[in-house]
């Protein structure tokens, strides 16, 4: 039997499922929410509920959005003929913070990994190929992570898309090797974009 | 490079030890099974983040340690350029590394902080054992002196695992050709780097080992030759093999698919030790083989010192049998 009341215990168990939250942190957070003004605690619960109900995927790029297509895809000032391919919607957040990119995105939802059984059909590659085939895309920038899996995915995509797109580039310079784009700072990403190279 | 302090908790039979070391050599003596080798294993763990005796870290945790208590080793290192504290914690099947109290995200970040060369009676396996024993020797040496080598090796191994997974996936060749190409490109690029490092290191080690061996007073001439993965393709170890190896992988696809494994590459490399031109593995006596192993370790110390600008920490297990090898030439 647990020593904490059951509603409290339930919350603690849910909190421990969050990334980098251990049992101790979960307990601290739960007791914080208990002592905080009731409106604040309920506002958090409501925010989580609203987020889950309203957020969906953009049907063009796969970004997370409330309205479909997303704000980036609808923005007419952006260059819709330059597509930056990323693994994760979180990477878009990082690129947008850098304010260095005026094109649009395409989210793959991961990268190829034969070891984990992740193949091209598990990723949003079909929809990317379709976008490329439509002929209006002038440049594709491959911004997958600099891991072995990210590199392999970039090489795979460059071969796949070569017949349809004039210019295919890979970000490189400045991105920490073996790192994750999520943790790269804005200046690093800006440099990485400027230093993109043609994929051989 | 000096080890100033060593603390171990629940590491094998080292329940709780706190040691401070003076300048100069340190000697431990005692009966068997008291933990002398465990002590060296703990120190070696700080240098390489793993055991030299077992593949499974769990074996290093005291068998009677309660499951919620961690096993740990910590050492104060004194280098010419810095002082460092390295700590390795084994807890519930996980390994955590700390440098000056800060957690390290990857094992690779530990390499080079403490350079150590271990002399053990098991070194005989480098001469007597299969190619994997010699690759292990080479990889541990090079990883400690070159982060670029370690990075290339890890990239190669990861891409190799993906390629093998595709080969074993049960799909026909025409369906996986497009999937194989990226991993082959990554493997080829990394393999070129690995070959360059191994060739240079073996050339250097060969010279140093021959000199050490001659100093033992042994009459035979010790030589080391690199049996690298591209020699059957007529490639020289000094040339750029990236494109050649990529073509080899592509040409091998059908055969590799049948075998369910990648047959050629740095993961199959070997090197040969000869005494007056005859294989030490096949023709030398056990005493001669011990001398070869010892010469190789001495060469390793020399190479490490030359590359790092500082002598590594020497760990000698069972000194008597090791030093004997230097004199025995039967
Ligand atoms: Zn969109």
Short mmCIF file of C-alpha atoms and ligand atoms in Angstrom, two decimals:
data_model
loop_
_atom_site.label_atom_id
_atom_site.label_comp_id
_atom_site.label_asym_id
_atom_site.label_seq_id
_atom_site.Cartn_x
_atom_site.Cartn_y
_atom_site.Cartn_z
CA UNK A 1 0.00 0.00 0.00
CA UNK A 2 1.19 3.47 -0.85
CA UNK A 3 1.48 6.02 1.90
CA UNK A 4 -0.01 8.83 -0.22
CA UNK A 5 -3.74 9.33 -0.87
CA UNK A 6 -4.86 7.55 -4.03
CA UNK A 7 -5.74 10.65 -6.13
CA UNK A 8 -2.34 12.05 -5.27
CA UNK A 9 -0.67 8.75 -6.11
CA UNK A 10 -2.44 8.63 -9.49
CA UNK A 11 -1.14 12.10 -10.38
CA UNK A 12 2.37 11.20 -9.26
CA UNK A 13 2.32 8.08 -11.43
CA UNK A 14 1.24 10.11 -14.45
CA UNK A 15 3.93 12.70 -13.85
CA UNK A 16 6.67 10.06 -13.64
CA UNK A 17 5.79 9.10 -17.23
CA UNK A 18 7.05 12.50 -18.42
CA UNK A 19 10.59 12.70 -19.80
CA UNK A 20 13.31 13.35 -17.21
CA UNK A 21 10.83 13.28 -14.30
CA UNK A 22 11.70 10.75 -11.61
CA UNK A 23 9.68 9.73 -8.59
CA UNK A 24 11.06 12.51 -6.34
CA UNK A 25 10.43 15.28 -8.88
CA UNK A 26 6.93 13.94 -9.54
CA UNK A 27 6.15 14.05 -5.83
CA UNK A 28 7.43 17.62 -5.58
CA UNK A 29 5.36 18.71 -8.59
CA UNK A 30 2.23 17.00 -7.26
CA UNK A 31 2.53 18.65 -3.85
CA UNK A 32 3.22 21.98 -5.55
CA UNK A 33 -0.04 21.62 -7.51
CA UNK A 34 -1.85 20.76 -4.28
CA UNK A 35 -0.66 23.91 -2.51
CA UNK A 36 -1.03 26.24 -5.53
CA UNK A 37 -4.31 28.20 -5.99
CA UNK A 38 -6.97 25.83 -7.25
CA UNK A 39 -7.58 27.94 -10.42
CA UNK A 40 -3.93 27.59 -11.42
CA UNK A 41 -3.95 23.83 -11.05
CA UNK A 42 -7.21 23.51 -12.98
CA UNK A 43 -5.93 25.91 -15.67
CA UNK A 44 -3.01 23.51 -16.24
CA UNK A 45 -5.40 20.58 -16.57
CA UNK A 46 -7.57 22.56 -18.98
CA UNK A 47 -4.53 23.65 -21.02
CA UNK A 48 -3.47 20.03 -21.47
CA UNK A 49 -7.00 19.02 -22.50
CA UNK A 50 -7.38 21.93 -24.96
CA UNK A 51 -3.95 21.25 -26.46
CA UNK A 52 -4.80 17.62 -27.09
CA UNK A 53 -8.19 18.42 -28.58
CA UNK A 54 -7.16 21.32 -30.82
CA UNK A 55 -3.69 20.42 -32.04
CA UNK A 56 -3.55 18.35 -35.21
CA UNK A 57 -1.10 17.76 -38.06
CA UNK A 58 -0.86 20.05 -41.09
CA UNK A 59 -2.01 18.08 -44.14
CA UNK A 60 0.74 19.63 -46.28
CA UNK A 61 3.87 19.63 -44.15
CA UNK A 62 3.03 17.56 -41.07
CA UNK A 63 3.72 20.41 -38.66
CA UNK A 64 1.60 20.59 -35.54
CA UNK A 65 -1.14 23.20 -35.89
CA UNK A 66 -4.60 24.24 -34.78
CA UNK A 67 -5.68 25.19 -38.30
CA UNK A 68 -5.04 23.12 -41.36
CA UNK A 69 -2.94 24.08 -43.35
CA UNK A 70 -0.59 25.45 -40.74
CA UNK A 71 0.39 29.12 -40.40
CA UNK A 72 3.72 28.52 -42.15
CA UNK A 73 2.18 26.79 -45.17
CA UNK A 74 -0.46 29.55 -45.45
CA UNK A 75 2.02 32.43 -45.16
CA UNK A 76 2.25 33.94 -48.66
CA UNK A 77 5.44 35.83 -47.86
CA UNK A 78 7.29 32.55 -47.45
CA UNK A 79 8.90 30.75 -50.36
CA UNK A 80 6.83 27.65 -50.93
CA UNK A 81 9.35 26.44 -53.52
CA UNK A 82 12.07 25.87 -50.89
CA UNK A 83 11.30 22.92 -48.62
CA UNK A 84 13.30 22.12 -45.50
CA UNK A 85 12.94 18.45 -44.50
CA UNK A 86 13.11 17.75 -40.75
CA UNK A 87 12.65 14.68 -38.58
CA UNK A 88 10.36 16.16 -35.99
CA UNK A 89 7.94 19.10 -35.50
CA UNK A 90 10.25 20.20 -32.64
CA UNK A 91 12.92 20.91 -35.28
CA UNK A 92 10.60 23.44 -36.95
CA UNK A 93 10.34 25.30 -33.65
CA UNK A 94 14.16 25.45 -33.52
CA UNK A 95 14.47 26.70 -37.13
CA UNK A 96 11.72 29.30 -36.65
CA UNK A 97 13.47 30.66 -33.58
CA UNK A 98 16.59 31.20 -35.70
CA UNK A 99 14.52 33.39 -38.10
CA UNK A 100 17.02 32.33 -40.77
CA UNK A 101 14.66 30.40 -43.00
CA UNK A 102 12.01 31.80 -45.33
CA UNK A 103 10.88 28.61 -46.99
CA UNK A 104 8.45 25.92 -45.85
CA UNK A 105 8.93 22.56 -44.12
CA UNK A 106 8.23 18.89 -44.39
CA UNK A 107 8.16 16.71 -41.28
CA UNK A 108 9.26 13.08 -41.73
CA UNK A 109 8.20 11.85 -38.28
CA UNK A 110 11.54 10.22 -37.58
CA UNK A 111 14.29 8.72 -39.69
CA UNK A 112 15.06 5.41 -41.36
CA UNK A 113 16.31 2.69 -39.04
CA UNK A 114 16.47 -0.91 -40.32
CA UNK A 115 17.61 -2.00 -36.84
CA UNK A 116 14.35 -0.77 -35.33
CA UNK A 117 12.37 -1.91 -38.35
CA UNK A 118 11.59 1.66 -39.46
CA UNK A 119 11.32 1.75 -43.25
CA UNK A 120 10.41 4.44 -45.77
CA UNK A 121 6.74 3.51 -45.55
CA UNK A 122 6.71 4.29 -41.82
CA UNK A 123 7.77 7.88 -42.49
CA UNK A 124 6.08 10.76 -44.31
CA UNK A 125 8.21 10.12 -47.39
CA UNK A 126 5.40 9.39 -49.86
CA UNK A 127 3.88 12.81 -49.25
CA UNK A 128 7.30 14.42 -49.66
CA UNK A 129 7.85 12.66 -52.96
CA UNK A 130 4.40 13.80 -54.08
CA UNK A 131 5.26 17.40 -53.21
CA UNK A 132 8.49 17.09 -55.20
CA UNK A 133 6.76 15.49 -58.19
CA UNK A 134 4.28 18.33 -58.48
CA UNK A 135 7.15 20.34 -59.95
CA UNK A 136 6.91 23.63 -58.11
CA UNK A 137 9.67 22.80 -55.60
CA UNK A 138 12.99 24.38 -56.63
CA UNK A 139 15.10 23.35 -53.67
CA UNK A 140 14.96 20.73 -50.95
CA UNK A 141 17.10 21.19 -47.87
CA UNK A 142 17.72 17.98 -45.94
CA UNK A 143 17.91 18.91 -42.26
CA UNK A 144 17.81 15.51 -40.60
CA UNK A 145 19.99 14.99 -37.52
CA UNK A 146 23.72 14.36 -37.98
CA UNK A 147 23.42 10.83 -36.54
CA UNK A 148 24.11 7.75 -38.70
CA UNK A 149 20.34 7.33 -39.08
CA UNK A 150 19.79 10.98 -40.00
CA UNK A 151 22.66 10.91 -42.51
CA UNK A 152 21.40 7.71 -44.11
CA UNK A 153 17.89 9.17 -44.38
CA UNK A 154 19.30 12.29 -46.09
CA UNK A 155 21.26 10.15 -48.57
CA UNK A 156 18.19 8.03 -49.24
CA UNK A 157 16.00 11.06 -49.86
CA UNK A 158 18.52 12.75 -52.12
CA UNK A 159 18.55 9.72 -54.42
CA UNK A 160 14.79 9.41 -54.32
CA UNK A 161 14.08 13.07 -55.06
CA UNK A 162 16.92 13.76 -57.49
CA UNK A 163 14.80 13.17 -60.62
CA UNK A 164 12.17 15.68 -59.50
CA UNK A 165 14.04 18.56 -57.87
CA UNK A 166 16.80 20.71 -59.35
CA UNK A 167 18.67 21.49 -56.17
CA UNK A 168 19.02 19.19 -53.16
CA UNK A 169 21.17 20.39 -50.27
CA UNK A 170 22.18 19.07 -46.87
CA UNK A 171 22.78 21.24 -43.86
CA UNK A 172 26.12 20.46 -42.34
CA UNK A 173 28.44 23.15 -41.13
CA UNK A 174 27.92 24.10 -37.52
CA UNK A 175 25.58 21.32 -36.51
CA UNK A 176 27.25 19.43 -33.66
CA UNK A 177 28.15 15.94 -34.88
CA UNK A 178 26.24 13.21 -33.14
CA UNK A 179 23.99 15.86 -31.63
CA UNK A 180 20.33 16.51 -32.02
CA UNK A 181 18.93 19.54 -33.88
CA UNK A 182 16.61 20.16 -30.99
CA UNK A 183 19.54 21.29 -28.84
CA UNK A 184 21.31 23.41 -31.44
CA UNK A 185 21.08 27.11 -30.72
CA UNK A 186 19.70 29.66 -33.18
CA UNK A 187 23.10 30.93 -34.34
CA UNK A 188 24.33 27.42 -34.99
CA UNK A 189 21.24 26.66 -37.07
CA UNK A 190 21.61 29.91 -39.01
CA UNK A 191 25.21 29.01 -39.86
CA UNK A 192 24.17 25.46 -40.68
CA UNK A 193 21.61 26.75 -43.17
CA UNK A 194 24.06 29.14 -44.80
CA UNK A 195 26.65 26.38 -45.08
CA UNK A 196 24.38 23.82 -46.72
CA UNK A 197 26.02 21.78 -49.46
CA UNK A 198 24.90 19.75 -52.44
CA UNK A 199 24.33 16.09 -51.63
CA UNK A 200 26.53 13.84 -53.76
CA UNK B 1 49.80 10.82 -15.93
CA UNK B 2 49.15 9.92 -12.30
CA UNK B 3 46.33 8.41 -10.34
CA UNK B 4 46.19 10.25 -7.02
CA UNK B 5 43.18 8.74 -5.35
CA UNK B 6 40.91 5.79 -5.93
CA UNK B 7 37.56 5.10 -4.34
CA UNK B 8 35.49 2.00 -5.05
CA UNK B 9 32.16 0.86 -3.67
CA UNK B 10 30.69 -2.59 -4.23
CA UNK B 11 32.87 -3.07 -7.31
CA UNK B 12 33.33 -6.87 -7.50
CA UNK B 13 34.79 -7.80 -4.11
CA UNK B 14 35.96 -4.25 -3.37
CA UNK B 15 33.26 -3.40 -0.86
CA UNK B 16 34.63 -0.08 0.26
CA UNK B 17 38.13 1.12 -0.50
CA UNK B 18 39.69 4.57 -0.34
CA UNK B 19 43.27 4.81 -1.50
CA UNK B 20 45.74 7.66 -1.87
CA UNK B 21 48.78 7.05 -4.02
CA UNK B 22 52.27 8.51 -3.59
CA UNK B 23 54.57 9.59 -6.44
CA UNK B 24 56.31 6.72 -8.13
CA UNK B 25 55.37 3.09 -8.65
CA UNK B 26 52.78 1.40 -6.45
CA UNK B 27 52.89 -2.29 -5.67
CA UNK B 28 50.04 -4.41 -4.34
CA UNK B 29 50.84 -7.87 -3.08
CA UNK B 30 48.77 -10.54 -1.43
CA UNK B 31 47.22 -13.96 -1.86
CA UNK B 32 44.99 -14.93 -4.74
CA UNK B 33 41.34 -13.82 -4.78
CA UNK B 34 41.94 -10.83 -2.51
CA UNK B 35 41.08 -8.36 -5.26
CA UNK B 36 44.38 -7.27 -6.81
CA UNK B 37 43.13 -7.78 -10.35
CA UNK B 38 39.79 -6.22 -9.40
CA UNK B 39 41.65 -3.12 -8.33
CA UNK B 40 43.35 -2.86 -11.73
CA UNK B 41 40.04 -3.56 -13.42
CA UNK B 42 38.48 -0.67 -11.49
CA UNK B 43 41.26 1.69 -12.60
CA UNK B 44 41.01 0.49 -16.20
CA UNK B 45 37.26 1.10 -16.02
CA UNK B 46 38.02 4.80 -15.41
CA UNK B 47 40.16 4.92 -18.57
CA UNK B 48 37.87 3.08 -20.96
CA UNK B 49 34.45 3.01 -19.32
CA UNK B 50 34.37 -0.77 -19.43
CA UNK B 51 35.88 -3.91 -18.02
CA UNK B 52 38.80 -5.70 -19.62
CA UNK B 53 37.48 -9.01 -18.31
CA UNK B 54 33.78 -9.14 -19.07
CA UNK B 55 31.44 -7.72 -21.67
CA UNK B 56 28.64 -7.36 -19.16
CA UNK B 57 28.99 -4.47 -16.70
CA UNK B 58 26.66 -6.26 -14.29
CA UNK B 59 29.40 -8.75 -13.52
CA UNK B 60 31.40 -5.91 -11.99
CA UNK B 61 28.79 -5.22 -9.34
CA UNK B 62 29.38 -7.09 -6.08
CA UNK B 63 27.22 -10.20 -6.17
CA UNK B 64 25.78 -9.48 -2.71
CA UNK B 65 25.10 -5.76 -3.29
CA UNK B 66 21.47 -4.81 -2.54
CA UNK B 67 19.67 -4.01 -5.84
CA UNK B 68 19.02 -0.40 -4.87
CA UNK B 69 22.65 0.35 -4.12
CA UNK B 70 25.04 1.45 -6.83
CA UNK B 71 28.50 0.13 -7.51
CA UNK B 72 30.97 2.87 -8.25
CA UNK B 73 34.59 3.71 -8.98
CA UNK B 74 36.03 7.20 -8.72
CA UNK B 75 39.56 8.42 -9.35
CA UNK B 76 41.53 11.65 -9.07
CA UNK B 77 43.74 12.00 -12.13
CA UNK B 78 46.73 14.28 -12.39
CA UNK B 79 47.77 15.13 -15.92
CA UNK B 80 50.38 17.59 -17.17
CA UNK B 81 47.60 19.91 -18.33
CA UNK B 82 44.84 19.33 -15.80
CA UNK B 83 43.43 17.59 -12.77
CA UNK B 84 40.33 15.53 -13.32
CA UNK B 85 37.90 13.49 -11.31
CA UNK B 86 36.38 10.55 -13.16
CA UNK B 87 33.51 8.60 -11.69
CA UNK B 88 31.73 5.55 -13.07
CA UNK B 89 28.48 4.47 -11.47
CA UNK B 90 26.79 1.14 -12.19
CA UNK B 91 23.20 1.23 -11.04
CA UNK B 92 20.37 -1.15 -11.89
CA UNK B 93 21.91 -2.24 -15.17
CA UNK B 94 22.77 1.30 -16.25
CA UNK B 95 26.19 2.89 -16.49
CA UNK B 96 26.70 6.56 -15.75
CA UNK B 97 29.93 8.44 -16.31
CA UNK B 98 30.93 11.69 -14.63
CA UNK B 99 33.82 14.01 -15.35
CA UNK B 100 34.49 16.55 -12.60
CA UNK B 101 30.98 15.86 -11.33
CA UNK B 102 29.28 16.56 -14.66
CA UNK B 103 27.49 13.67 -16.36
CA UNK B 104 28.88 12.56 -19.74
CA UNK B 105 26.30 11.84 -22.40
CA UNK B 106 28.46 9.40 -24.31
CA UNK B 107 31.22 6.91 -23.58
CA UNK B 108 33.30 8.59 -26.30
CA UNK B 109 33.66 11.70 -24.14
CA UNK B 110 35.53 9.70 -21.51
CA UNK B 111 38.26 8.44 -23.82
CA UNK B 112 41.51 10.37 -23.60
CA UNK B 113 40.86 11.76 -20.12
CA UNK B 114 42.88 8.99 -18.50
CA UNK B 115 45.26 6.99 -20.67
CA UNK B 116 46.14 3.59 -19.33
CA UNK B 117 47.96 0.54 -20.66
CA UNK B 118 47.28 -2.78 -19.03
CA UNK B 119 49.79 -5.64 -18.92
CA UNK B 120 48.14 -8.94 -18.05
CA UNK B 121 48.91 -12.64 -18.53
CA UNK B 122 45.81 -12.67 -20.77
CA UNK B 123 47.77 -10.55 -23.28
CA UNK B 124 48.97 -13.86 -24.68
CA UNK B 125 45.55 -13.97 -26.36
CA UNK B 126 46.60 -11.11 -28.65
CA UNK B 127 49.11 -13.53 -30.17
CA UNK B 128 47.28 -16.84 -29.73
CA UNK B 129 43.69 -15.74 -30.14
CA UNK B 130 41.59 -14.93 -33.18
CA UNK B 131 41.51 -11.68 -35.16
CA UNK B 132 38.92 -10.16 -32.80
CA UNK B 133 41.45 -10.16 -29.92
CA UNK B 134 43.90 -8.19 -32.07
CA UNK B 135 41.21 -5.77 -33.29
CA UNK B 136 40.20 -5.19 -29.68
CA UNK B 137 43.81 -4.38 -28.79
CA UNK B 138 44.05 -1.95 -31.69
CA UNK B 139 40.66 -0.32 -31.07
CA UNK B 140 41.32 0.27 -27.38
CA UNK B 141 44.72 1.78 -28.13
CA UNK B 142 43.50 4.04 -30.94
CA UNK B 143 40.31 5.08 -29.15
CA UNK B 144 42.40 6.39 -26.29
CA UNK B 145 44.58 8.54 -28.52
CA UNK B 146 42.22 9.64 -31.29
CA UNK B 147 38.64 10.87 -30.85
CA UNK B 148 38.37 10.96 -34.67
CA UNK B 149 39.16 7.24 -34.80
CA UNK B 150 36.58 6.40 -32.15
CA UNK B 151 33.95 8.50 -33.93
CA UNK B 152 34.67 6.78 -37.26
CA UNK B 153 34.60 3.35 -35.61
CA UNK B 154 31.25 4.03 -33.95
CA UNK B 155 29.77 5.39 -37.19
CA UNK B 156 31.05 2.38 -39.08
CA UNK B 157 29.68 -0.13 -36.57
CA UNK B 158 26.29 1.55 -36.42
CA UNK B 159 25.94 1.70 -40.24
CA UNK B 160 27.15 -1.93 -40.41
CA UNK B 161 24.42 -3.02 -37.97
CA UNK B 162 21.80 -1.30 -40.13
CA UNK B 163 23.16 -2.89 -43.31
CA UNK B 164 23.12 -6.34 -41.68
CA UNK B 165 19.57 -5.75 -40.43
CA UNK B 166 18.52 -5.06 -44.04
CA UNK B 167 20.33 -8.20 -45.23
CA UNK B 168 18.51 -10.31 -42.65
CA UNK B 169 15.13 -8.66 -43.22
CA UNK B 170 13.97 -11.38 -45.59
CA UNK B 171 13.40 -9.06 -48.54
CA UNK B 172 14.87 -9.79 -52.01
CA UNK B 173 17.86 -7.81 -53.28
CA UNK B 174 15.96 -5.66 -55.76
CA UNK B 175 13.70 -4.47 -52.95
CA UNK B 176 16.53 -3.41 -50.63
CA UNK B 177 19.09 -1.99 -53.09
CA UNK B 178 17.87 1.58 -52.58
CA UNK B 179 17.89 1.09 -48.78
CA UNK B 180 21.41 -0.40 -48.69
CA UNK B 181 23.14 2.39 -50.59
CA UNK B 182 23.10 5.06 -47.83
CA UNK B 183 24.61 2.73 -45.21
CA UNK B 184 27.27 1.58 -47.66
CA UNK B 185 28.21 5.19 -48.35
CA UNK B 186 28.53 5.93 -44.62
CA UNK B 187 30.46 2.69 -44.00
CA UNK B 188 32.87 3.44 -46.87
CA UNK B 189 33.62 6.93 -45.64
CA UNK B 190 34.20 5.73 -42.06
CA UNK B 191 36.19 2.69 -43.24
CA UNK B 192 38.61 4.96 -45.11
CA UNK B 193 39.27 6.85 -41.89
CA UNK B 194 39.63 3.64 -39.84
CA UNK B 195 42.09 2.16 -42.33
CA UNK B 196 44.23 5.29 -42.33
CA UNK B 197 44.48 5.31 -38.54
CA UNK B 198 45.11 1.59 -38.21
CA UNK B 199 47.77 1.55 -40.92
CA UNK B 200 49.66 4.45 -39.34
CA UNK B 201 49.37 3.01 -35.82
CA UNK B 202 50.53 -0.47 -36.85
CA UNK B 203 53.49 0.94 -38.72
CA UNK B 204 54.51 2.87 -35.61
CA UNK B 205 53.73 -0.03 -33.25
CA UNK B 206 55.71 -2.39 -35.49
CA UNK B 207 58.85 -0.25 -35.25
CA UNK B 208 58.54 0.19 -31.50
CA UNK B 209 57.73 -3.48 -30.84
CA UNK B 210 60.70 -4.64 -32.92
CA UNK B 211 63.01 -2.37 -30.91
CA UNK B 212 61.61 -3.58 -27.57
CA UNK B 213 61.85 -7.18 -28.69
CA UNK B 214 65.46 -6.76 -29.73
CA UNK B 215 66.23 -5.25 -26.31
CA UNK B 216 65.00 -8.43 -24.63
CA UNK B 217 68.01 -10.08 -26.25
CA UNK B 218 65.87 -12.34 -28.39
CA UNK B 219 67.62 -13.24 -31.61
CA UNK B 220 64.62 -13.20 -33.93
CA UNK B 221 63.34 -10.12 -35.73
CA UNK B 222 59.75 -9.21 -34.80
CA UNK B 223 57.61 -7.71 -37.55
CA UNK B 224 53.99 -6.62 -37.69
CA UNK B 225 51.98 -6.49 -40.88
CA UNK B 226 48.48 -5.15 -41.33
CA UNK B 227 46.04 -7.59 -42.97
CA UNK B 228 43.50 -4.97 -43.92
CA UNK B 229 40.12 -5.49 -45.53
CA UNK B 230 41.06 -4.08 -48.94
CA UNK B 231 44.23 -6.05 -49.57
CA UNK B 232 42.40 -8.63 -51.69
CA UNK B 233 41.26 -5.76 -53.90
CA UNK B 234 44.88 -4.84 -54.45
CA UNK B 235 44.62 -1.66 -52.43
CA UNK B 236 47.53 -0.24 -50.50
CA UNK B 237 46.84 0.69 -46.87
CA UNK B 238 48.01 4.23 -47.60
CA UNK B 239 45.68 4.96 -50.51
CA UNK B 240 42.20 6.37 -50.32
CA UNK B 241 39.97 3.31 -50.35
CA UNK B 242 36.57 4.97 -49.84
CA UNK B 243 35.32 4.53 -53.41
CA UNK B 244 36.90 1.08 -53.83
CA UNK B 245 35.30 -0.22 -50.65
CA UNK B 246 31.92 1.26 -51.54
CA UNK B 247 32.08 -0.61 -54.88
CA UNK B 248 33.14 -3.78 -53.07
CA UNK B 249 30.08 -3.57 -50.77
CA UNK B 250 27.83 -3.03 -53.77
CA UNK B 251 29.40 -5.97 -55.62
CA UNK B 252 29.06 -8.20 -52.53
CA UNK B 253 25.36 -7.51 -52.03
CA UNK B 254 24.04 -10.79 -53.45
CA UNK B 255 26.58 -12.91 -51.57
CA UNK B 256 26.12 -10.96 -48.36
CA UNK B 257 22.38 -11.39 -48.64
CA UNK B 258 22.81 -15.17 -48.85
CA UNK B 259 25.13 -15.12 -45.82
CA UNK B 260 22.95 -12.67 -43.93
CA UNK B 261 26.03 -10.64 -43.02
CA UNK B 262 28.56 -8.17 -44.37
CA UNK B 263 31.68 -10.17 -45.08
CA UNK B 264 34.26 -7.55 -45.91
CA UNK B 265 35.25 -4.49 -43.96
CA UNK B 266 37.28 -3.16 -41.05
CA UNK B 267 35.25 -5.43 -38.74
CA UNK B 268 37.23 -8.32 -40.27
CA UNK B 269 40.67 -6.69 -40.07
CA UNK B 270 43.65 -8.44 -38.57
CA UNK B 271 47.37 -8.00 -38.14
CA UNK B 272 50.09 -10.58 -38.25
CA UNK B 273 53.13 -10.87 -35.99
CA UNK B 274 56.11 -12.70 -37.41
CA UNK B 275 59.45 -13.78 -35.97
CA UNK B 276 62.07 -13.94 -38.72
CA UNK B 277 59.20 -14.05 -41.18
CA UNK B 278 57.34 -16.94 -39.53
CA UNK B 279 53.92 -16.46 -37.94
CA UNK B 280 54.29 -16.09 -34.17
CA UNK B 281 50.82 -17.52 -33.72
CA UNK B 282 51.60 -20.74 -35.59
CA UNK B 283 55.31 -21.32 -35.06
CA UNK B 284 56.53 -19.60 -31.88
CA UNK B 285 56.88 -21.28 -28.48
CA UNK B 286 54.73 -20.03 -25.61
CA UNK B 287 57.76 -18.19 -24.21
CA UNK B 288 58.40 -16.46 -27.54
CA UNK B 289 54.72 -15.57 -27.77
CA UNK B 290 54.87 -13.99 -24.32
CA UNK B 291 57.83 -11.90 -25.45
CA UNK B 292 55.87 -10.76 -28.52
CA UNK B 293 52.86 -9.76 -26.40
CA UNK B 294 55.08 -7.87 -23.98
CA UNK B 295 56.89 -6.09 -26.84
CA UNK B 296 53.51 -5.09 -28.26
CA UNK B 297 52.39 -3.61 -24.93
CA UNK B 298 55.66 -1.70 -24.56
CA UNK B 299 55.14 -0.39 -28.10
CA UNK B 300 51.63 0.69 -27.08
CA UNK B 301 53.02 2.70 -24.17
CA UNK B 302 55.50 4.39 -26.51
CA UNK B 303 52.87 5.25 -29.12
CA UNK B 304 50.51 6.62 -26.50
CA UNK B 305 53.21 8.77 -24.96
CA UNK B 306 54.27 10.09 -28.38
CA UNK B 307 50.70 11.00 -29.35
CA UNK B 308 49.50 12.39 -26.04
CA UNK B 309 52.73 14.04 -24.97
CA UNK B 310 52.56 12.29 -21.62
CA UNK B 311 53.28 8.78 -20.38
CA UNK B 312 50.13 6.73 -19.75
CA UNK B 313 49.32 5.03 -16.49
CA UNK B 314 50.81 1.53 -16.49
CA UNK B 315 48.77 -1.25 -14.91
CA UNK B 316 50.70 -4.47 -14.45
CA UNK B 317 48.79 -7.53 -13.38
CA UNK B 318 50.83 -10.47 -12.10
CA UNK B 319 54.19 -8.77 -12.65
CA UNK B 320 56.31 -11.86 -12.16
CA UNK B 321 55.02 -13.75 -15.17
CA UNK B 322 55.09 -10.61 -17.30
CA UNK B 323 58.66 -9.59 -16.59
CA UNK B 324 59.80 -13.17 -17.00
CA UNK B 325 58.65 -12.99 -20.59
CA UNK B 326 61.31 -10.39 -21.30
CA UNK B 327 64.09 -12.80 -20.40
CA UNK B 328 62.79 -16.08 -21.65
CA UNK B 329 63.61 -16.82 -25.25
CA UNK B 330 63.22 -20.58 -25.39
ZN1 LIG C 1 2.11 23.10 -42.91
#
